[in-house]
Coordinates of C-alpha atoms and ligand atoms in Angstrom, one line a residue:
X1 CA 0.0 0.0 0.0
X2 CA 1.4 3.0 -0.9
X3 CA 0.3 6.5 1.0
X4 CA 0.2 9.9 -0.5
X5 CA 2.2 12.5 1.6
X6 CA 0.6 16.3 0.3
X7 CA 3.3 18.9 1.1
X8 CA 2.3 21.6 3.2
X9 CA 2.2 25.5 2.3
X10 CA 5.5 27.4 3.4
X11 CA 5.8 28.5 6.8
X12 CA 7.4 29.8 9.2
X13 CA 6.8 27.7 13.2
X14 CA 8.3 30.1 15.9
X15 CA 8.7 27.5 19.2
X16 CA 8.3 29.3 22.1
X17 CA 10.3 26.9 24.4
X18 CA 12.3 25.5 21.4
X19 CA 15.0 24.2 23.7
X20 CA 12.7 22.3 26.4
X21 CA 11.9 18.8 27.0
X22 CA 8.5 18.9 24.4
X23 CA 10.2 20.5 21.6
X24 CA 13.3 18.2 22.1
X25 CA 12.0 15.0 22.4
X26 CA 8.1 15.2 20.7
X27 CA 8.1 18.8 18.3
X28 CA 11.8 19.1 17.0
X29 CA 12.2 15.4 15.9
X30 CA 8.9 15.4 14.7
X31 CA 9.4 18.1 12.6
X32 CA 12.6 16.4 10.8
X33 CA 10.2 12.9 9.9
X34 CA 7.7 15.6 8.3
X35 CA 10.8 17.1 6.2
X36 CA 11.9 13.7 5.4
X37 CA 8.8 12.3 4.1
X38 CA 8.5 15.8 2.5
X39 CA 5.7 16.9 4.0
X40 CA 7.6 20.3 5.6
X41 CA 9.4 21.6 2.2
X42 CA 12.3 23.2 2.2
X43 CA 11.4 26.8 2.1
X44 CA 9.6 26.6 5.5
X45 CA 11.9 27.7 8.8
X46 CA 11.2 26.7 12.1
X47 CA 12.6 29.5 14.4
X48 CA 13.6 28.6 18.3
X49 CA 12.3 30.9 21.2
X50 CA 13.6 31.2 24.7
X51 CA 15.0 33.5 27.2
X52 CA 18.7 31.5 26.6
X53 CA 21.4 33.2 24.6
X54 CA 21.8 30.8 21.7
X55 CA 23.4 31.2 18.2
X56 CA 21.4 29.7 15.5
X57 CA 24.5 27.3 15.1
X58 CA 24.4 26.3 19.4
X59 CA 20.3 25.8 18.4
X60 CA 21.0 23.7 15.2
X61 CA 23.4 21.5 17.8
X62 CA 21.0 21.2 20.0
X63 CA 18.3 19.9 17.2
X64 CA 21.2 17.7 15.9
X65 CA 21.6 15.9 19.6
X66 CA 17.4 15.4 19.9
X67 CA 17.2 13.8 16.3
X68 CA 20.1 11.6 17.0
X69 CA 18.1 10.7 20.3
X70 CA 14.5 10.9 19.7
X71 CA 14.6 9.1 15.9
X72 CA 15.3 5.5 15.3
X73 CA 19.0 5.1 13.7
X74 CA 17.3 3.7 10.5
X75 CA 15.1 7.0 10.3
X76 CA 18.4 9.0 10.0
X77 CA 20.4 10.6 7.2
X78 CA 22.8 12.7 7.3
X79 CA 22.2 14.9 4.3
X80 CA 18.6 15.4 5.1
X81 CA 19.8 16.4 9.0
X82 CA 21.7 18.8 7.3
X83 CA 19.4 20.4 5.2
X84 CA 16.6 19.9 8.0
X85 CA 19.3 22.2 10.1
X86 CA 20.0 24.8 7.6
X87 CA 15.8 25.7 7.9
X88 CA 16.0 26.5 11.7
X89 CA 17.1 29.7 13.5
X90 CA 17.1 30.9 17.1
X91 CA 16.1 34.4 18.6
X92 CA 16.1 35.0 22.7
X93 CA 13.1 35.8 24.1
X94 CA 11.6 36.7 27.4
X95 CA 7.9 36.3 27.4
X96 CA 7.8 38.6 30.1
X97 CA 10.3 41.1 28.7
X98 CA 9.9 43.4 25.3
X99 CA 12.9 42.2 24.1
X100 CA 14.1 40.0 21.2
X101 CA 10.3 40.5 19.6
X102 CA 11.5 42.9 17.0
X103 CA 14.4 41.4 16.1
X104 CA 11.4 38.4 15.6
X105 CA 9.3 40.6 14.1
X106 CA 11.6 41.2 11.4
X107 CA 12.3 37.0 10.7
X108 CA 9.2 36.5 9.8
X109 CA 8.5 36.6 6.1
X110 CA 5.2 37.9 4.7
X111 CA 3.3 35.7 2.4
X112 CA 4.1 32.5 3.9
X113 CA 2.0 30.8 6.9
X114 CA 2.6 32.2 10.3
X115 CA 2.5 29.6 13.3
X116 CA 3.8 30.4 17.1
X117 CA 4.0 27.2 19.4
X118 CA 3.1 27.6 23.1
X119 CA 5.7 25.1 24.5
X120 CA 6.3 26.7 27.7
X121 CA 4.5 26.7 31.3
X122 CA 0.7 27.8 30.9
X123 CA 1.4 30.7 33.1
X124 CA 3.4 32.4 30.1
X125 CA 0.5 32.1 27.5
X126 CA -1.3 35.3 27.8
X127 CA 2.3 37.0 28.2
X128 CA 2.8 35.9 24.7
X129 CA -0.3 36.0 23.0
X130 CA -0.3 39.4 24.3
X131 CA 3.4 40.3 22.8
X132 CA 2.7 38.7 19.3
X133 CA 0.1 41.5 19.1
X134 CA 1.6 44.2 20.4
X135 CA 4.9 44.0 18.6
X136 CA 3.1 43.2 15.5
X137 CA 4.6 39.4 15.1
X138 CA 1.3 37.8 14.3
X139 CA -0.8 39.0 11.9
X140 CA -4.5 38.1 11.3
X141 CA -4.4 35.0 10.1
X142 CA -1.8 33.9 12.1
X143 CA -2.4 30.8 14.4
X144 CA -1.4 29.9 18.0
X145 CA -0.7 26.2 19.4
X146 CA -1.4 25.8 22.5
X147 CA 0.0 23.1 25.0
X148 CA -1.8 20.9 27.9
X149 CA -2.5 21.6 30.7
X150 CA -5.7 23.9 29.5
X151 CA -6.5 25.5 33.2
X152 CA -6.6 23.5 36.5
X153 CA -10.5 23.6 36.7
X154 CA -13.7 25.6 35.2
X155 CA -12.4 29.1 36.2
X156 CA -8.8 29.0 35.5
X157 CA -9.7 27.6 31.4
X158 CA -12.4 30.1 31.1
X159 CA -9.5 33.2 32.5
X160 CA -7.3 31.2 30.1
X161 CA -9.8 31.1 27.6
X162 CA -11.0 35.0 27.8
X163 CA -7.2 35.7 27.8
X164 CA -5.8 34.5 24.3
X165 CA -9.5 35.7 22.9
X166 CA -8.4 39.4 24.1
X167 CA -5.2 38.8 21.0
X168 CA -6.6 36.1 19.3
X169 CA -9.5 35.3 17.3
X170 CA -11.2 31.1 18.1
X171 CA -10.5 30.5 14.8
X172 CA -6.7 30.8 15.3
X173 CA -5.8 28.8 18.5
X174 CA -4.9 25.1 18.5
X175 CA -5.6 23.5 21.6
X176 CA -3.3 20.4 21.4
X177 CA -4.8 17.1 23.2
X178 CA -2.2 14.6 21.3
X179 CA -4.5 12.2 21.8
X180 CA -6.3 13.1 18.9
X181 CA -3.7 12.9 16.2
X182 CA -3.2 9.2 16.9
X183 CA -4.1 7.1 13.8
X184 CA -6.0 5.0 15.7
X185 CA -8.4 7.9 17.3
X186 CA -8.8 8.9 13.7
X187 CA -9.6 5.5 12.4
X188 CA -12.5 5.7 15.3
X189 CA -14.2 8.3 12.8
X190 CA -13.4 6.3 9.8
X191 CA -14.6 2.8 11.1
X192 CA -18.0 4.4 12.4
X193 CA -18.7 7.1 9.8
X194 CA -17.4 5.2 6.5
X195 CA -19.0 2.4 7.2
X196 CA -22.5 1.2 7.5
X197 CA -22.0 -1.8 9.6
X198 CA -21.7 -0.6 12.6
X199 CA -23.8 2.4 13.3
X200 CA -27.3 0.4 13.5
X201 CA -25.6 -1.3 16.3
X202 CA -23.5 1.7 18.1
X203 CA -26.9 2.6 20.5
X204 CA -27.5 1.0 24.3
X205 CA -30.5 -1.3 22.2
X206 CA -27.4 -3.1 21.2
X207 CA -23.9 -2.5 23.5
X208 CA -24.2 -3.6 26.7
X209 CA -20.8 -1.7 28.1
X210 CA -18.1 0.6 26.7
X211 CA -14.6 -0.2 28.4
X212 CA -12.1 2.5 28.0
X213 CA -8.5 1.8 29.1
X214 CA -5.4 3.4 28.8
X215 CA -2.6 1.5 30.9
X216 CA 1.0 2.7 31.6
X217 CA 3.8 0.8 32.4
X218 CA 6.0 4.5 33.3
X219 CA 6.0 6.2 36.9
X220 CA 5.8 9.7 37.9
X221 CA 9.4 10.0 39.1
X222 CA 11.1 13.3 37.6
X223 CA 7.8 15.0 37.2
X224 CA 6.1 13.9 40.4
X225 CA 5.8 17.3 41.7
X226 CA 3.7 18.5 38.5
X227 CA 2.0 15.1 38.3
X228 CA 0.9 15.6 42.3
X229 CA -0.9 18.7 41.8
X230 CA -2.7 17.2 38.6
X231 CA -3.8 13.6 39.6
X232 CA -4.9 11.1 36.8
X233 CA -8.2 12.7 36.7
X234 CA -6.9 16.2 35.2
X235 CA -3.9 14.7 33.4
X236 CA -5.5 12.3 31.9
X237 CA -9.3 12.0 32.1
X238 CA -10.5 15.4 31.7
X239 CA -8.9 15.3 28.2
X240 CA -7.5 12.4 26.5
X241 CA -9.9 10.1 28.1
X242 CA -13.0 12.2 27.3
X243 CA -12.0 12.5 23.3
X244 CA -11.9 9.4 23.0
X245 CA -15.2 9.1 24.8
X246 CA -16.6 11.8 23.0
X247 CA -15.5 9.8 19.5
X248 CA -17.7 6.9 20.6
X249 CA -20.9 8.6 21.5
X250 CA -20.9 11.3 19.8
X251 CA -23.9 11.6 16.9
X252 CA -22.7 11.7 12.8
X253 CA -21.3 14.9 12.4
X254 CA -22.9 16.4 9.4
X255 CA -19.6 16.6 7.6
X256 CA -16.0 16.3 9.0
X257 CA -15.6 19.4 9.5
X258 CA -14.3 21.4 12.5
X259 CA -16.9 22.8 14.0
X260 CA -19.1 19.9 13.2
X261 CA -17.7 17.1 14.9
X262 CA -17.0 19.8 17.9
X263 CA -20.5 20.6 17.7
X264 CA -21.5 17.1 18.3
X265 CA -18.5 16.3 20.7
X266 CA -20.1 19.3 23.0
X267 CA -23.5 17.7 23.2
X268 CA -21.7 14.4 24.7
X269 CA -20.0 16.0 27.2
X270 CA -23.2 17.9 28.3
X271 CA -24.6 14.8 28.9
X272 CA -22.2 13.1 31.0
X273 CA -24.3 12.8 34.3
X274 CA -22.7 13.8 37.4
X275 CA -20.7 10.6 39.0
X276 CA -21.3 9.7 42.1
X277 CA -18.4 8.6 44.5
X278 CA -19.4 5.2 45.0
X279 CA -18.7 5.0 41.3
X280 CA -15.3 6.3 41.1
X281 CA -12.0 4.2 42.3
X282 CA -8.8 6.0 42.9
X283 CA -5.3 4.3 44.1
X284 CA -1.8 5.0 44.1
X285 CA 0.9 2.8 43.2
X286 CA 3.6 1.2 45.9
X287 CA 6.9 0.8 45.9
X288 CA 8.3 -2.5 44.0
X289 CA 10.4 -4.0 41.3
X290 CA 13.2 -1.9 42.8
X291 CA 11.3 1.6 42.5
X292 CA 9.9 3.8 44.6
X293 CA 6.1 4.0 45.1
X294 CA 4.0 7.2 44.4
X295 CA 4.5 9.2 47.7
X296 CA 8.5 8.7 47.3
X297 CA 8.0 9.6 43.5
X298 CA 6.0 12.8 44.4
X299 CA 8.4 13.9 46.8
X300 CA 4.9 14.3 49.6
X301 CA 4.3 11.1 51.7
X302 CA 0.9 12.6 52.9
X303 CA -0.4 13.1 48.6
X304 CA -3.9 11.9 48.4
X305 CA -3.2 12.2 44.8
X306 CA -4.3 9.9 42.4
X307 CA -2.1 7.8 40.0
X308 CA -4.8 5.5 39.0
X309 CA -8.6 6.1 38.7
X310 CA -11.8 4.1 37.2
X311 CA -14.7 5.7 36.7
X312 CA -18.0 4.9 35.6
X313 CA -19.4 7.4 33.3
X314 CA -23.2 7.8 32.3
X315 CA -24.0 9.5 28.9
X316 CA -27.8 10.7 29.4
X317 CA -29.0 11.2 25.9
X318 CA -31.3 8.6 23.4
X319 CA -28.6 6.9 22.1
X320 CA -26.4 5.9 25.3
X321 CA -29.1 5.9 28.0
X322 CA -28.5 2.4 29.8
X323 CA -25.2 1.7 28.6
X324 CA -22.3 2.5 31.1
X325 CA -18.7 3.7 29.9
X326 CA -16.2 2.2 32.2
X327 CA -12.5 4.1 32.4
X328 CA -9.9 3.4 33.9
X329 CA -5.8 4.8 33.6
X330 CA -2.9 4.8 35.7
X331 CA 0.6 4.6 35.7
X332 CA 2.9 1.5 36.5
X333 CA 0.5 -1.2 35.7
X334 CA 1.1 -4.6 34.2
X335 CA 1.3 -3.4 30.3
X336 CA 1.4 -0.1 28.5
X337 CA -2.1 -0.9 26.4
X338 CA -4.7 1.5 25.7
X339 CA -7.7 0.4 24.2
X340 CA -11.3 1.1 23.7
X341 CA -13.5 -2.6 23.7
X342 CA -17.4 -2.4 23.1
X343 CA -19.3 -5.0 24.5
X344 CA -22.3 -6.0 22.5
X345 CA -25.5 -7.1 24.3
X346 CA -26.8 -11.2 24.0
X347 CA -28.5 -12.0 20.9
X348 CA -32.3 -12.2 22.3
X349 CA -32.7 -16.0 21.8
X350 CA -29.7 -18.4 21.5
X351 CA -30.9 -21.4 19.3
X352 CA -27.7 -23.7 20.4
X353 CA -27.7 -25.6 23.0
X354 CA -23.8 -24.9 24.0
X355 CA -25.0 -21.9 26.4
X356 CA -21.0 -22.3 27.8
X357 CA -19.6 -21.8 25.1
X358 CA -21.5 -18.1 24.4
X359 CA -19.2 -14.9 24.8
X360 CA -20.6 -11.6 23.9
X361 CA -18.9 -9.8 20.5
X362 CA -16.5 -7.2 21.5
X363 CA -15.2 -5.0 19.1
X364 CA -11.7 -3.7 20.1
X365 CA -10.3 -0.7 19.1
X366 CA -6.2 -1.0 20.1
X367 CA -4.4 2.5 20.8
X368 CA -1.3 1.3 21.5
X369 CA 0.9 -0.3 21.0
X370 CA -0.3 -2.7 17.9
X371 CA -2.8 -0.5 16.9
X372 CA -5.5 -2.1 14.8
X373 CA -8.7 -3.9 15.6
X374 CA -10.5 -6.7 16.5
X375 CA -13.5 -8.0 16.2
X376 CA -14.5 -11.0 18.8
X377 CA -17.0 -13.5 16.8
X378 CA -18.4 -16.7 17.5
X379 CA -18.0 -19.7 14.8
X380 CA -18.5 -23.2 15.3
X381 CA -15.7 -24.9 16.5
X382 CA -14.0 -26.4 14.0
X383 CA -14.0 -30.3 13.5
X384 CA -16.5 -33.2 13.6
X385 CA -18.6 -33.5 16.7
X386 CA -21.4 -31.5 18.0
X387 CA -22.5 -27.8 17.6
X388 CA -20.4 -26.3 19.9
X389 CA -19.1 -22.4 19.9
X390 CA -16.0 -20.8 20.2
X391 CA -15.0 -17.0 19.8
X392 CA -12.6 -15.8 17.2
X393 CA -10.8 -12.7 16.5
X394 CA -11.1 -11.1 13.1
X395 CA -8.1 -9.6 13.3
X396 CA -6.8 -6.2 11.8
X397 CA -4.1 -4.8 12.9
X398 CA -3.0 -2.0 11.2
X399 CA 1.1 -2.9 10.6
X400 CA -0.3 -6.2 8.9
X401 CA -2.4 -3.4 6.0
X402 CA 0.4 -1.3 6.0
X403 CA 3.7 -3.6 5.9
X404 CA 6.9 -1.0 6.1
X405 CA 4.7 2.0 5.9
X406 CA 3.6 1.6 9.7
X407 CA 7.0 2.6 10.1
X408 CA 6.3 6.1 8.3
X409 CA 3.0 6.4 10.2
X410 CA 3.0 10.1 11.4
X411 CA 3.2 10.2 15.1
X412 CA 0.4 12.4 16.7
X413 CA 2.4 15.5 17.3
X414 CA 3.8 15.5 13.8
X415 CA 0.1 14.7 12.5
X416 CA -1.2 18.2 14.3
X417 CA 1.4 20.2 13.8
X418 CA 1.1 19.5 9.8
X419 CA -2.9 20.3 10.7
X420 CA -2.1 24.0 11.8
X421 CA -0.4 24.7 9.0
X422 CA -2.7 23.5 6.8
X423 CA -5.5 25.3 9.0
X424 CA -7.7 22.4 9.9
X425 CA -9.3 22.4 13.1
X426 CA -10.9 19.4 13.6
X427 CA -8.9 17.3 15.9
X428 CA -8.5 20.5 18.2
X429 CA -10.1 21.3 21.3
X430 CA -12.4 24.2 21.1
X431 CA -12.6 26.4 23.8
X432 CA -16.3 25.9 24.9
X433 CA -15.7 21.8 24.7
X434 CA -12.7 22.5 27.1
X435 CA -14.8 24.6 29.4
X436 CA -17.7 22.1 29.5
X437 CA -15.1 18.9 30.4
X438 CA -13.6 21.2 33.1
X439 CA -17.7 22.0 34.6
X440 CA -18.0 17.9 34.6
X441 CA -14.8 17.2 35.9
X442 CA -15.0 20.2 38.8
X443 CA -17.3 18.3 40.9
X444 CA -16.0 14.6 41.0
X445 CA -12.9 16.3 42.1
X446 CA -14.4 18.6 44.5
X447 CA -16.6 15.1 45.7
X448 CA -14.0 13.5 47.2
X449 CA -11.6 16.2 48.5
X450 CA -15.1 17.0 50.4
X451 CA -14.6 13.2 51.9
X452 CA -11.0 13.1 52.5
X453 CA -11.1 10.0 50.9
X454 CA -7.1 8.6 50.6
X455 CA -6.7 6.5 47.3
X456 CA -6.0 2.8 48.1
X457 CA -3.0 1.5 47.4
X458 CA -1.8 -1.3 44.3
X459 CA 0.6 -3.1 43.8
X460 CA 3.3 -1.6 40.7
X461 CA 3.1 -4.7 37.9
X462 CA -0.9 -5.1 39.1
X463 CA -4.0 -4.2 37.6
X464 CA -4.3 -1.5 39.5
X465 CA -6.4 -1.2 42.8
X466 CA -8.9 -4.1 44.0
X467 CA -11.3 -1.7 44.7
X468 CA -11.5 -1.3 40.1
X469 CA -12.5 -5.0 40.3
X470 CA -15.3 -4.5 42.6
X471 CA -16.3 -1.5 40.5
X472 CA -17.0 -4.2 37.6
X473 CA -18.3 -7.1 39.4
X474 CA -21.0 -5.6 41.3
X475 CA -22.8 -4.5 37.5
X476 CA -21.4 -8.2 36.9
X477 CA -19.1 -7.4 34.5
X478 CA -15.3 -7.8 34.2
X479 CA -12.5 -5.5 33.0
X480 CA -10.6 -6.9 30.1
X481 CA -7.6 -8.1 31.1
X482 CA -4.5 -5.2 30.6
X483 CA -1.9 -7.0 28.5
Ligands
NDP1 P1 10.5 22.6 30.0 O1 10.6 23.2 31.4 O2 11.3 21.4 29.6 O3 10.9 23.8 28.9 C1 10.4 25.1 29.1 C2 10.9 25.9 27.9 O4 10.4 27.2 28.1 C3 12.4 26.1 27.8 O5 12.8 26.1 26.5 C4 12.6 27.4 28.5 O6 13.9 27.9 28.1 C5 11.4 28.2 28.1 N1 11.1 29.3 28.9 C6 10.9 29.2 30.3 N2 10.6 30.5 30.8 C7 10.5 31.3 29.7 C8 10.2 32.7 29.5 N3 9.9 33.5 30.5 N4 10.2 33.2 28.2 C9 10.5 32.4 27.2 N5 10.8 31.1 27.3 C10 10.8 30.5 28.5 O7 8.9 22.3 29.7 P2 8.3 21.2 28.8 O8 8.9 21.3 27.4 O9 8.3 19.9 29.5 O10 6.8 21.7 28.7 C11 6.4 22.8 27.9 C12 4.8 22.9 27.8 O11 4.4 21.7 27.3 C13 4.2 22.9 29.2 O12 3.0 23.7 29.1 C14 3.8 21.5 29.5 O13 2.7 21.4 30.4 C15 3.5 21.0 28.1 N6 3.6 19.6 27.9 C16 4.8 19.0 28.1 C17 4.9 17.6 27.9 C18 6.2 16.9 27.9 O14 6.2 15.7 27.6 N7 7.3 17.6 28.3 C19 3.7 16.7 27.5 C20 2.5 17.5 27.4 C21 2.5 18.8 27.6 P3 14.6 29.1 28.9 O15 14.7 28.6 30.4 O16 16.0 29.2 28.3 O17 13.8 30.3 28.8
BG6_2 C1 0.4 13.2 28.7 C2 0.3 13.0 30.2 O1 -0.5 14.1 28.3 O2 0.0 11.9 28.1 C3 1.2 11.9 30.7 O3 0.6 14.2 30.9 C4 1.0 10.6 30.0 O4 1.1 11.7 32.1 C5 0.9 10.9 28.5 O5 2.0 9.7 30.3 C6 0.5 9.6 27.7 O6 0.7 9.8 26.3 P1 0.9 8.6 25.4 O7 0.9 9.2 24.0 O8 2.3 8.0 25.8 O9 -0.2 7.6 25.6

């Protein structure tokens, strides 16, 4: 199979933050695959920003060190390195300072696309958005990419919000959840939209459950201190857990088309009920396999923060009422898997006798890693003897389609990044939809800080908590296992 790469317009990317740990190891590699597959052409630049005194060469070194880290050896060549380094310059800036901003001003080139990268600490957003305009760097049409974490609740996204509106207009800021330039989250779209077979079925009639799960193997040690003040819930739930909810249940958008599918993503989220407590499990991990456990990684042996949580989630609308979504992340479990499984109800009379050998279909939808899908059927067992069932996988996994090519599969940063220059919306967050995950979210969070309620403790290698189990069994249903 052989996929078409379409060349982006010219541009010119000014990283705010060009020498931190994002742009090093996710935006600056990233950058060089896109170049590569020719995707970035060669009359774009990419110009560094941060309040260290670099030389475009002492930049270009440091881009040089991050490729030769960041991309596989096989991914590398030297000539293309080269002419990758020859696009990038470096000008020192202080967001909070005036200087450096005309001597930016006068890099940038008219005519050509104009994006400016947020890679630095939230708190120096509205600093920037705010010099862009006053020194004249960004014109009208130029767009702003802005990093997680959006606000820490309801009132700090909708200052954040009202901030970069004061500078910039909705239509030119790129809220970045990563999450939704994976190929997989795409395919989502794809597999319900493009096709007919499954949409009849995608309605609580028909799926019994909804298992979200996105598993990691890493700790929080090196960024527990960020990670304590954030908990899974804000880190991950409040975003990339509720896009890929909001892929699932959300109604057919009347086109892919920005706005559209945020239109309909906005309607799920307003329907997420409130959760109760008695619904939500959260746990931290403890020491083992020769680490440290969550209250040593966070550098606060009294956190009550959570590095795991399962939730169950109610979407109270037509389609979904009945049908519980079950998530659950955390870090330092068995396997780093994330997956989506949809559990289809009991066909309403079996006409086989081998009840035993019944399981429900699932269909999968794998993440990572191994993305692809599966769809669990049931068949006749093969062979002579009686009528008996088993369940298969159809199998589809995504490197099998592709052969080599999975290799050049864009990763999600270099996907979005190629999005804002080509001024595509759609798999951004709009402000409103960030706002209305924040006024679900504010509650479950203020729930149990209200109860003091200390997450229970799991073992690192497990599951997570035993608590999750329980969460399951009692609606007499089991999480798949995390593998
Ligand atoms: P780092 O601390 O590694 O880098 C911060 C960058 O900002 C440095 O280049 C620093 O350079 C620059 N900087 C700091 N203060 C100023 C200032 N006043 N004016 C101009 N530049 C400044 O942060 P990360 O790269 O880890 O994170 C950047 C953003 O991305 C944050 O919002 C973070 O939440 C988000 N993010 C990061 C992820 C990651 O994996 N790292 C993942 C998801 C989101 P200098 O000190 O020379 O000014
Ligand atoms: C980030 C979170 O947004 O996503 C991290 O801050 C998490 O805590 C990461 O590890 C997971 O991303 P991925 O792409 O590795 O699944």
């Amino acid at each position: 199979m052989v996929s078409r790469v379409i060349p982006v317009d010219v541009f010119d990317l000014v990283i705010f933050g060009g020498t931190g740990d994002l742009a090093r190891r996710k935006i600056l590699p990233g950058l060089y695959r896109r170049f590569v597959a020719g995707q970035m052409t060669s009359d774009s630049r990419i110009i560094g920003a941060a309040r260290g005194e670099l030389s475009d060469d002492a930049f270009r070194k440091l881009v040089a060190e991050s490729i030769d880290e960041f991309v596989p050896k096989d991914r590398r060549d030297e000539a293309m390195i080269t002419e990758f380094l020859s696009r990038l310059h470096y000008v020192a800036i202080d967001a909070k300072g005036e200087g450096g901003w005309d001597a930016l001003k006068n890099m940038m080139r008219d005519g050509v696309v104009r994006a400016f990268y947020f890679s630095v600490a939230p708190a120096l957003f509205g600093d920037i958005a705010l010099r862009l305009k006053s020194h004249g760097v960004a014109d009208d049409a130029a767009r702003i990419v802005v990093e997680k974490p959006f606000g820490r609740d309801l009132a700090t996204a909708k200052a954040l919000n009202a901030t970069l509106a004061q500078h910039f207009h909705e239509t030119q800021i790129y809220r970045i959840d990563h999450y939704l330039g994976k190929e997989t989250v795409q395919n989502l779209m794809a597999v319900r939209f493009a096709n007919i077979l499954f949409e009849p079925l995608w309605k609580a009639e028909y799926v019994d459950h909804v298992q979200i799960t996105v598993a990691e193997t890493v700790s929080v040690d090196g960024r527990g201190a960020y990670y304590d003040k954030s908990g899974a819930m804000r880190d991950m739930v409040q975003n990339h857990m509720m896009q890929l909810l909001c892929l699932i249940a959300m109604e057919p958008p009347y086109h892919f088309d920005p706005d559209a599918v945020r239109d309909e993503k906005l309607k799920v989220i307003r329907a997420l009920d409130p959760v109760p407590q008695q619904d939500i499990v959260r746990g931290q991990y403890l020491a083992g396999g020769g680490q440290g456990g969550y209250l040593e990684h966070c550098e606060n042996p009294a956190s009550t923060t959570e590095s795991y949580i399962a939730l169950k989630v109610h979407v109270s609308n037509w389609r979904w009422k009945g049908t519980p979504f079950y998530l659950r992340t955390g870090k330092r479990l068995r396997a780093r898997a994330s997956e989506i499984a949809i559990t289809f109800r009991e066909p309403p009379h079996s006409i086989f006798d081998d009840a035993k050998g019944w399981r429900e279909n699932v269909l999968v939808i794998r993440l990572q890693p191994d993305e692809g899908m599966n769809l669990m059927v049931m068949i006749k067992e093969p062979g002579p003897g009686g009528m008996r069932l088993m369940q298969v996988p159809l199998d589809m996994s995504f490197a099998g389609v592709l052969g080599d090519e999975a290799e050049d599969i864009p990763d999600a940063y270099e996907r979005l990044i190629m999005d804002v220059i080509r001024g595509n919306q759609t798999l951004f967050m709009r402000g409103d939809e960030v706002e209305a995950a924040w006024a679900w979210t504010d509650p479950i969070i203020e729930g149990w800080n209200a109860t003091g309620a200390k997450p229970q403790g799991y073992d690192a290698g497990s599951s997570g908590p035993e608590d999750a189990l329980m969460l399951m069994h009692r609606d007499g249903r089991r999480w798949r296992e995390i593998r």
